[in-house]
Short mmCIF file of C-alpha atoms and ligand atoms in Angstrom, two decimals:
data_model
loop_
_atom_site.label_atom_id
_atom_site.label_comp_id
_atom_site.label_asym_id
_atom_site.label_seq_id
_atom_site.Cartn_x
_atom_site.Cartn_y
_atom_site.Cartn_z
CA MET A 1 18.94 -2.43 -0.86
CA THR A 2 16.56 -2.12 -4.05
CA LYS A 3 16.54 0.15 -6.61
CA LYS A 4 14.35 2.85 -6.21
CA SER A 5 15.13 4.61 -9.39
CA ARG A 6 12.95 7.88 -9.33
CA ASN A 7 14.37 9.41 -11.92
CA LEU A 8 13.55 6.62 -14.37
CA GLU A 9 10.34 6.18 -16.65
CA ASP A 10 7.70 4.24 -15.29
CA ARG A 11 8.31 1.49 -17.81
CA THR A 12 11.77 1.07 -16.91
CA ARG A 13 10.85 1.21 -12.98
CA VAL A 14 8.39 -1.58 -13.29
CA THR A 15 11.34 -3.75 -14.29
CA THR A 16 13.81 -2.69 -11.50
CA LEU A 17 11.64 -1.55 -8.41
CA GLY A 18 11.16 -4.84 -5.97
CA ARG A 19 13.92 -6.60 -6.73
CA ASP A 20 17.36 -7.13 -4.95
CA PRO A 21 19.01 -10.16 -6.62
CA ASP A 22 22.07 -9.92 -4.08
CA ALA A 23 20.03 -10.54 -1.22
CA ASN A 24 18.45 -13.55 -3.03
CA PHE A 25 21.93 -15.85 -4.34
CA GLY A 26 21.46 -13.42 -7.70
CA VAL A 27 18.11 -14.85 -8.40
CA VAL A 28 16.20 -12.33 -10.94
CA ASN A 29 12.87 -12.21 -9.28
CA PRO A 30 11.89 -12.36 -4.90
CA PRO A 31 11.55 -15.88 -4.02
CA VAL A 32 8.53 -17.44 -2.50
CA TYR A 33 8.71 -17.70 1.39
CA HIS A 34 5.63 -19.48 2.95
CA ALA A 35 5.58 -18.54 6.56
CA SER A 36 3.89 -18.46 9.74
CA THR A 37 6.47 -18.86 12.11
CA ILE A 38 9.44 -17.11 11.88
CA LEU A 39 12.27 -17.44 14.18
CA TYR A 40 14.21 -15.08 16.04
CA PRO A 41 18.22 -15.65 16.27
CA ASN A 42 18.60 -15.54 20.31
CA PHE A 43 16.72 -14.40 23.17
CA ALA A 44 17.79 -11.03 23.62
CA ASP A 45 16.36 -10.56 20.21
CA LEU A 46 12.61 -12.32 21.19
CA MET A 47 12.94 -10.28 24.14
CA ASP A 48 13.76 -6.72 22.26
CA PHE A 49 10.85 -7.99 19.55
CA LYS A 50 14.02 -7.11 17.32
CA TYR A 51 12.75 -9.21 13.96
CA PRO A 52 15.20 -9.64 10.89
CA ALA A 53 12.32 -8.82 8.38
CA SER A 54 9.07 -9.55 9.80
CA PRO A 55 8.12 -10.82 13.36
CA TYR A 56 5.27 -13.32 12.16
CA GLY A 57 3.91 -14.42 8.61
CA ARG A 58 0.64 -12.48 8.67
CA MET A 59 2.90 -9.59 8.71
CA GLY A 60 4.65 -10.26 5.15
CA THR A 61 7.27 -11.57 4.02
CA PRO A 62 10.20 -10.70 1.75
CA GLY A 63 7.77 -10.94 -1.51
CA THR A 64 4.73 -8.73 0.37
CA PHE A 65 7.57 -6.10 1.15
CA ALA A 66 8.55 -6.36 -2.45
CA LEU A 67 5.48 -5.59 -4.02
CA GLU A 68 4.50 -2.91 -1.71
CA GLU A 69 7.77 -1.25 -2.14
CA ALA A 70 6.88 -1.42 -5.87
CA LEU A 71 3.66 -0.21 -5.54
CA ARG A 72 4.28 2.62 -3.55
CA GLU A 73 7.23 3.95 -5.32
CA LEU A 74 5.39 3.90 -8.75
CA GLU A 75 2.13 5.74 -7.29
CA GLY A 76 4.41 8.04 -4.77
CA ALA A 77 2.74 7.23 -1.64
CA TYR A 78 4.00 6.90 1.66
CA GLY A 79 3.17 3.35 2.26
CA CYS A 80 1.33 0.58 0.85
CA ARG A 81 -0.48 -2.85 1.99
CA LEU A 82 -1.66 -5.74 0.55
CA THR A 83 -4.96 -7.24 0.95
CA PRO A 84 -6.25 -10.44 -0.60
CA SER A 85 -8.89 -8.96 -2.93
CA GLY A 86 -9.83 -5.47 -4.48
CA GLN A 87 -12.81 -5.44 -2.65
CA ASN A 88 -11.41 -5.89 0.73
CA ALA A 89 -8.97 -3.27 -0.19
CA VAL A 90 -11.69 -0.58 -0.73
CA THR A 91 -13.53 -1.99 2.52
CA THR A 92 -10.46 -1.86 4.33
CA ALA A 93 -9.89 1.57 3.62
CA LEU A 94 -13.24 2.36 4.55
CA LEU A 95 -13.49 0.83 7.53
CA ALA A 96 -9.95 2.42 8.76
CA THR A 97 -11.23 6.03 8.32
CA LEU A 98 -15.06 6.11 9.31
CA LYS A 99 -16.62 6.00 12.80
CA PRO A 100 -20.25 5.83 13.64
CA GLY A 101 -22.16 9.15 13.00
CA ASP A 102 -20.03 10.17 9.93
CA HIS A 103 -20.97 10.91 6.70
CA LEU A 104 -19.93 9.17 3.34
CA LEU A 105 -20.00 11.17 0.11
CA MET A 106 -19.94 7.67 -2.18
CA VAL A 107 -20.05 8.22 -6.29
CA ASP A 108 -22.54 6.59 -7.85
CA SER A 109 -20.85 4.70 -10.16
CA VAL A 110 -18.87 2.80 -8.02
CA TYR A 111 -18.12 -0.87 -8.22
CA GLU A 112 -21.44 -2.60 -7.56
CA PRO A 113 -20.07 -4.87 -4.51
CA VAL A 114 -18.73 -1.82 -2.66
CA ARG A 115 -22.19 -0.25 -2.88
CA MET A 116 -23.64 -3.43 -1.35
CA PHE A 117 -21.26 -3.01 1.64
CA CYS A 118 -22.01 0.42 2.28
CA ASP A 119 -25.91 0.13 2.41
CA SER A 120 -25.51 -3.08 4.58
CA VAL A 121 -22.02 -2.83 6.71
CA LEU A 122 -21.54 0.68 6.67
CA LYS A 123 -25.29 1.41 7.17
CA ARG A 124 -25.60 -0.58 10.25
CA MET A 125 -22.24 0.92 11.54
CA GLN A 126 -24.61 4.55 11.45
CA ILE A 127 -22.48 5.98 8.74
CA ALA A 128 -24.88 8.31 6.58
CA ILE A 129 -24.22 7.71 2.76
CA THR A 130 -25.23 10.14 -0.17
CA TYR A 131 -24.33 9.03 -3.52
CA TYR A 132 -23.36 11.39 -5.86
CA ASP A 133 -23.43 12.27 -9.62
CA PRO A 134 -19.85 10.89 -11.05
CA THR A 135 -19.66 14.37 -13.02
CA ILE A 136 -20.35 16.99 -10.02
CA GLY A 137 -16.81 18.07 -9.98
CA ALA A 138 -16.87 21.02 -7.29
CA GLY A 139 -20.53 21.27 -6.98
CA ILE A 140 -19.86 18.39 -4.53
CA ALA A 141 -19.47 21.42 -1.97
CA GLU A 142 -23.56 21.42 -1.97
CA LEU A 143 -23.47 18.04 -0.71
CA ILE A 144 -20.72 18.18 1.93
CA SER A 145 -21.30 18.90 5.79
CA ASP A 146 -19.09 18.94 8.72
CA LYS A 147 -20.11 15.38 9.36
CA THR A 148 -18.59 14.12 5.85
CA ALA A 149 -15.17 12.61 6.76
CA ILE A 150 -15.15 10.45 3.62
CA VAL A 151 -15.42 11.49 -0.19
CA PHE A 152 -15.01 8.41 -2.40
CA CYS A 153 -14.21 8.53 -6.02
CA GLU A 154 -13.48 5.95 -8.56
CA SER A 155 -12.56 7.18 -11.94
CA PRO A 156 -13.48 6.09 -14.54
CA GLY A 157 -16.71 4.99 -13.03
CA SER A 158 -17.80 0.98 -13.13
CA LEU A 159 -19.46 0.48 -16.14
CA THR A 160 -19.97 4.08 -17.29
CA PHE A 161 -16.56 5.25 -17.52
CA GLU A 162 -17.45 8.57 -16.33
CA VAL A 163 -14.06 10.49 -15.68
CA GLN A 164 -14.39 12.59 -12.26
CA ASP A 165 -12.50 16.32 -11.41
CA VAL A 166 -10.85 14.59 -8.77
CA PRO A 167 -8.51 17.46 -8.06
CA ALA A 168 -11.79 19.57 -7.74
CA ILE A 169 -13.50 17.44 -5.57
CA ALA A 170 -10.36 17.15 -3.52
CA LYS A 171 -9.78 20.56 -2.87
CA VAL A 172 -13.70 20.93 -1.84
CA ALA A 173 -13.09 17.80 0.76
CA HIS A 174 -10.29 19.11 2.30
CA GLU A 175 -11.40 22.65 2.96
CA ASN A 176 -14.23 20.78 4.76
CA GLY A 177 -11.40 18.42 6.53
CA ALA A 178 -12.56 15.38 4.46
CA LEU A 179 -10.56 12.60 2.88
CA VAL A 180 -10.18 11.89 -0.46
CA LEU A 181 -10.43 7.59 -1.60
CA CYS A 182 -9.82 6.73 -4.97
CA ASP A 183 -10.53 3.46 -6.40
CA ASN A 184 -7.63 4.06 -8.91
CA THR A 185 -8.11 0.28 -10.23
CA TRP A 186 -8.54 1.50 -13.99
CA GLY A 187 -5.80 3.94 -13.60
CA THR A 188 -3.26 1.75 -12.12
CA PRO A 189 -0.41 2.89 -10.30
CA LEU A 190 1.45 3.93 -14.15
CA HIS A 191 -1.89 5.69 -15.62
CA PHE A 192 -3.46 7.95 -12.76
CA LYS A 193 -0.59 9.36 -10.38
CA ALA A 194 -3.72 9.86 -7.24
CA PHE A 195 -1.57 11.56 -4.85
CA ASP A 196 -0.55 14.16 -7.43
CA HIS A 197 -4.53 14.75 -7.69
CA GLY A 198 -5.11 15.36 -4.17
CA VAL A 199 -5.94 11.46 -3.15
CA ASP A 200 -5.44 10.55 0.34
CA ILE A 201 -5.93 6.94 -0.21
CA SER A 202 -5.67 5.28 -3.41
CA ILE A 203 -7.07 1.80 -3.82
CA HIS A 204 -6.24 -1.17 -6.46
CA ALA A 205 -7.87 -4.35 -7.39
CA LEU A 206 -4.43 -6.05 -8.54
CA THR A 207 -6.76 -8.70 -9.87
CA LYS A 208 -6.89 -6.51 -12.72
CA TYR A 209 -3.81 -5.30 -14.71
CA VAL A 210 -0.95 -5.58 -11.99
CA THR A 211 -1.50 -9.22 -12.33
CA GLY A 212 -2.82 -9.14 -15.64
CA HIS A 213 -3.25 -12.54 -16.03
CA ALA A 214 -6.94 -13.61 -15.01
CA ASP A 215 -5.12 -16.27 -12.50
CA THR A 216 -5.10 -14.26 -8.96
CA MET A 217 -6.98 -12.45 -6.37
CA LEU A 218 -5.34 -9.23 -4.67
CA GLY A 219 -5.57 -5.94 -3.81
CA ALA A 220 -3.41 -2.87 -2.65
CA ILE A 221 -3.92 0.08 -0.57
CA ASN A 222 -1.59 3.09 -0.98
CA TYR A 223 -1.78 6.00 1.30
CA THR A 224 -0.16 9.21 2.16
CA LYS A 225 2.15 9.90 5.83
CA ALA A 226 -1.12 11.99 7.33
CA VAL A 227 -3.28 8.84 7.37
CA ALA A 228 -0.51 6.30 8.08
CA PRO A 229 -1.12 5.87 11.56
CA GLY A 230 -5.22 5.33 12.04
CA PHE A 231 -5.09 3.46 8.70
CA GLU A 232 -2.14 1.03 9.96
CA LYS A 233 -3.64 0.46 13.11
CA THR A 234 -7.19 -1.02 11.51
CA TYR A 235 -5.23 -2.78 8.87
CA ARG A 236 -3.09 -4.86 11.71
CA ALA A 237 -6.04 -5.37 13.69
CA LEU A 238 -8.38 -6.86 11.09
CA GLY A 239 -5.69 -9.54 10.59
CA LEU A 240 -5.37 -9.38 6.98
CA CYS A 241 -2.35 -10.63 4.61
CA ALA A 242 -2.09 -11.79 1.51
CA GLY A 243 -0.69 -15.16 -0.06
CA PRO A 244 2.68 -15.60 -1.03
CA ASP A 245 2.33 -17.46 -4.11
CA ASP A 246 -0.41 -14.72 -5.08
CA VAL A 247 2.14 -11.98 -4.14
CA TYR A 248 5.24 -13.47 -6.50
CA LEU A 249 2.66 -13.69 -9.61
CA ALA A 250 1.70 -9.83 -9.04
CA LEU A 251 5.14 -8.98 -8.96
CA ARG A 252 5.64 -11.18 -12.21
CA GLY A 253 2.96 -9.16 -13.90
CA LEU A 254 3.98 -6.24 -12.79
CA ARG A 255 7.20 -6.44 -14.65
CA THR A 256 5.40 -6.67 -18.17
CA MET A 257 2.06 -3.91 -16.81
CA ALA A 258 3.29 -1.09 -19.10
CA VAL A 259 3.58 -2.71 -22.30
CA ARG A 260 0.75 -4.81 -21.71
CA LEU A 261 -1.54 -1.58 -20.93
CA LYS A 262 -0.22 0.38 -24.20
CA GLN A 263 -0.82 -2.41 -26.44
CA HIS A 264 -4.66 -3.29 -24.33
CA GLN A 265 -5.19 0.73 -24.91
CA ALA A 266 -4.22 0.62 -29.02
CA THR A 267 -6.26 -2.61 -29.16
CA ALA A 268 -9.41 -1.09 -27.37
CA LEU A 269 -9.03 2.22 -29.58
CA GLU A 270 -9.25 -0.02 -32.77
CA LEU A 271 -12.23 -1.84 -31.51
CA ALA A 272 -13.86 1.45 -30.42
CA THR A 273 -13.45 3.11 -33.09
CA TRP A 274 -14.85 0.54 -35.66
CA LEU A 275 -18.00 0.21 -33.42
CA GLN A 276 -18.51 3.99 -33.95
CA THR A 277 -18.95 3.03 -37.48
CA ARG A 278 -21.58 0.28 -36.61
CA ASP A 279 -25.26 0.97 -37.10
CA GLU A 280 -26.18 -1.08 -34.01
CA VAL A 281 -24.21 1.42 -31.90
CA ALA A 282 -25.82 3.91 -30.01
CA ARG A 283 -22.41 5.26 -28.19
CA VAL A 284 -18.89 4.03 -27.04
CA LEU A 285 -18.01 4.91 -23.21
CA ASN A 286 -14.18 5.45 -23.50
CA PRO A 287 -12.73 8.05 -22.09
CA ALA A 288 -9.73 8.07 -24.58
CA LEU A 289 -11.99 8.81 -27.66
CA SER A 290 -11.80 12.64 -28.41
CA ASP A 291 -15.62 13.09 -28.39
CA ASP A 292 -15.98 11.44 -25.41
CA PRO A 293 -17.09 13.90 -22.89
CA GLY A 294 -14.46 12.55 -20.06
CA HIS A 295 -11.80 12.86 -22.75
CA ALA A 296 -10.76 16.69 -21.87
CA LEU A 297 -10.42 15.42 -18.10
CA TRP A 298 -8.85 12.13 -19.23
CA LYS A 299 -6.54 13.98 -21.10
CA ARG A 300 -5.69 16.72 -18.32
CA ASP A 301 -4.87 14.01 -15.63
CA PHE A 302 -4.35 10.33 -16.87
CA LEU A 303 -1.09 9.32 -18.35
CA GLY A 304 -3.12 6.35 -20.47
CA ALA A 305 -5.90 4.46 -21.12
CA ASN A 306 -6.05 0.49 -21.27
CA GLY A 307 -8.84 -1.95 -22.83
CA LEU A 308 -12.02 -1.68 -20.57
CA PHE A 309 -14.41 0.43 -22.21
CA GLY A 310 -18.52 0.59 -22.43
CA VAL A 311 -20.82 0.00 -25.37
CA GLU A 312 -24.05 1.57 -25.73
CA LEU A 313 -26.29 -0.46 -28.27
CA LYS A 314 -29.51 1.46 -29.91
CA SER A 315 -31.43 -1.18 -29.02
CA GLY A 316 -31.43 -5.14 -28.68
CA THR A 317 -33.95 -7.60 -27.57
CA TYR A 318 -32.73 -10.56 -25.11
CA GLU A 319 -32.85 -13.18 -28.28
CA GLN A 320 -30.43 -10.92 -30.16
CA LEU A 321 -27.99 -10.16 -27.24
CA GLU A 322 -28.04 -14.08 -27.09
CA ALA A 323 -27.32 -14.33 -30.84
CA PHE A 324 -24.56 -12.18 -30.37
CA PHE A 325 -22.75 -13.28 -27.34
CA ASP A 326 -23.52 -17.07 -28.16
CA THR A 327 -21.55 -16.20 -31.59
CA LEU A 328 -18.69 -14.35 -30.37
CA GLU A 329 -15.70 -16.98 -29.95
CA LEU A 330 -12.61 -14.65 -28.85
CA PHE A 331 -14.74 -12.71 -26.63
CA GLY A 332 -14.87 -14.68 -23.09
CA MET A 333 -18.28 -14.05 -21.23
CA GLY A 334 -17.07 -13.63 -17.85
CA PHE A 335 -16.77 -11.01 -15.15
CA SER A 336 -13.47 -9.58 -13.98
CA TRP A 337 -11.01 -7.60 -16.59
CA GLY A 338 -7.52 -6.90 -16.87
CA GLY A 339 -6.11 -10.27 -18.33
CA PHE A 340 -4.34 -11.15 -21.46
CA GLU A 341 -8.16 -12.40 -23.18
CA SER A 342 -10.82 -10.28 -24.37
CA LEU A 343 -14.22 -10.36 -22.23
CA ILE A 344 -17.41 -8.98 -23.17
CA VAL A 345 -20.64 -9.38 -20.57
CA PRO A 346 -23.47 -6.97 -20.45
CA SER A 347 -24.06 -4.20 -17.90
CA LYS A 348 -27.24 -3.46 -15.81
CA LEU A 349 -27.36 -0.34 -14.53
CA LYS A 350 -31.09 0.96 -13.72
CA THR A 351 -31.63 -0.93 -10.75
CA THR A 352 -28.54 0.32 -8.71
CA ARG A 353 -27.99 3.89 -9.37
CA THR A 354 -29.61 6.66 -7.40
CA ALA A 355 -27.88 9.88 -8.10
CA THR A 356 -26.56 9.71 -12.25
CA GLN A 357 -28.16 12.53 -14.15
CA SER A 358 -27.43 10.90 -17.41
CA LEU A 359 -27.71 7.23 -17.84
CA PRO A 360 -27.18 5.16 -21.42
CA GLU A 361 -30.73 4.15 -22.75
CA GLY A 362 -29.88 1.45 -24.80
CA PRO A 363 -28.44 -2.21 -24.05
CA LEU A 364 -25.02 -1.82 -22.14
CA LEU A 365 -22.22 -3.91 -22.99
CA ARG A 366 -18.54 -4.03 -21.14
CA ILE A 367 -15.79 -4.66 -23.33
CA HIS A 368 -12.23 -5.90 -22.44
CA ALA A 369 -9.68 -5.44 -25.49
CA GLY A 370 -7.27 -8.21 -24.51
CA LEU A 371 -4.15 -8.52 -26.24
CA GLU A 372 -5.19 -10.67 -29.56
CA ASP A 373 -4.76 -9.15 -32.70
CA PRO A 374 -7.41 -6.29 -33.34
CA ALA A 375 -8.26 -7.49 -36.76
CA ASP A 376 -9.40 -11.11 -35.29
CA LEU A 377 -11.24 -9.18 -32.75
CA ILE A 378 -13.18 -7.03 -35.18
CA ALA A 379 -14.15 -10.00 -37.13
CA ASP A 380 -15.59 -11.71 -33.98
CA LEU A 381 -17.20 -8.79 -33.48
CA ALA A 382 -18.86 -8.32 -37.20
CA ARG A 383 -19.77 -12.23 -36.94
CA GLY A 384 -22.02 -11.51 -33.60
CA PHE A 385 -23.37 -8.42 -35.50
CA ASP A 386 -24.58 -10.60 -38.29
CA ALA A 387 -26.21 -12.81 -35.65
CA PHE A 388 -27.83 -10.50 -34.14
CA ASN A 389 -29.57 -8.88 -37.13
CA ALA A 390 -30.13 -12.17 -38.41
CA ILE A 391 -33.21 -12.15 -35.50
CA SER A 392 -35.72 -9.54 -36.01
C1 PLP B 1 -12.68 -5.72 -9.90
C2 PLP B 1 -12.78 -4.38 -9.15
C3 PLP B 1 -12.69 -4.28 -7.85
C4 PLP B 1 -12.76 -5.49 -7.10
O1 PLP B 1 -11.63 -6.44 -6.94
P1 PLP B 1 -11.29 -7.86 -6.78
O2 PLP B 1 -10.13 -8.46 -6.54
O3 PLP B 1 -12.01 -8.61 -8.12
O4 PLP B 1 -11.98 -8.17 -5.66
C5 PLP B 1 -12.86 -3.29 -7.30
N1 PLP B 1 -12.89 -2.12 -7.71
C6 PLP B 1 -12.86 -1.87 -9.13
C7 PLP B 1 -13.00 -0.68 -10.21
C8 PLP B 1 -12.85 -3.09 -9.84
O5 PLP B 1 -13.46 -3.35 -11.26
#
C-alpha cells in the first residue's frame, strides 16, 4: 500500500505519493524495472490471465504505476496514463475522443505542434476544426453546435499567456454534450486543479516542470471516470508506453516540484517587474502580474504560477535582437522550458494565429526564469539591452 495522503498539503504529497519502500527492500525510491516479458508464476494464472502487477512490459512496470498514481492523486483524476512525450499526450487524447464528422473547437493559442496535428491528421480524419479566441469565455456558446464533440483549452496560452475562463467554457460545453480537454502543462497538477474547473481530460507535458531538469521527454493524460472506458481502449490500442528510466526521472523530479515552482515563480516575478521598468519593453505577459489582463481569472482559478512568461518589445531590428541574444550568458537559447536553467527564445505569431482578436505588435520574446540568482539574471538582461541599444 502506498500512501495516498489526501488530507495533506500538496507540498507534502509530492514527497509521499507513488512510493512504497516496504515493497522494495526499504529502498526510498521505486526502483527501475526494465521489462518486456513478465513471467506468470504457474499455468493456472497464465490461463486466467491473472498477473501479479502487469501482463507485459508495454502495460507498465511498478515505476509506471507509481508515477501514474502520484499524478492522478495530485490532480484528483480517476485515471492517469503516460505517453512518450507531451505532444503525444495531446494527440492521443484527441484521437481517443474524436470520430469522423465531429467538430472540434480548438483554442487559437494552442501549442503550435498541436495545431499542426489538427490541420493535418485530424483534417484527414474528417474532423471540422474551428479555432477560437482564448479570451472567449462563455461566448464559446456562439461557436458550439450539436456536432461539437470537444472544446480544447490551453490556459494560459502558449507564447501569449492568455488565461481562459475554463469553468465558463466547461459549462457551455457540457450543456451541449461536448467534452473539455485542457493542456495543463503550465498549470501543472499542483497549480491548476483542472477537474475542479470542469475539465474532463487534463494533459501534461511532464517534459517541463515535473521532470524539471531538461533531460527527459514524457507526457501524461489524467481523466475522469466517465471518459475512462473510451479513452483506455484507444490508449491501449495505440501501443503507447513510457521508458522506465524516463519514468524514474519524472518521479524523482516530482519530489522537488513544489519548491522549484515556488522559486521559478518568485524569480519570474522579479524579472517581470524589472522588465516593466525598461524603456525597450512594451508589455510583460505574465498573469501573475497584478496589471495583466488575465490576472483576475488566474487569481480565481490557479494556486500559483511558474517561471515562464512573455515579453513584448516596443521595437527591434534583427540586428538588435541578435546583439541582445548573443550577449546573454545565463539565458540559454533553446526550446522547451521547466528545467532548472533560464532560457530565452523569440516567439513568432502572425503566421499561426487566425482567431485571436488582440495580438502583440512588437517583437515577442519568451523567457523561462530558472533557478539562478535573480540579480545575476537581471544583470545579464541589462547587458543584453546595452548591446541592443548600441545598434541603431
Ligand atoms: C512542450 C509542450 C508540449 C509538448 O510537450 P513535449 O514533451 O515537448 O512533446 C505540449 N503542450 C505545451 C503547452 C507545451 O509547452
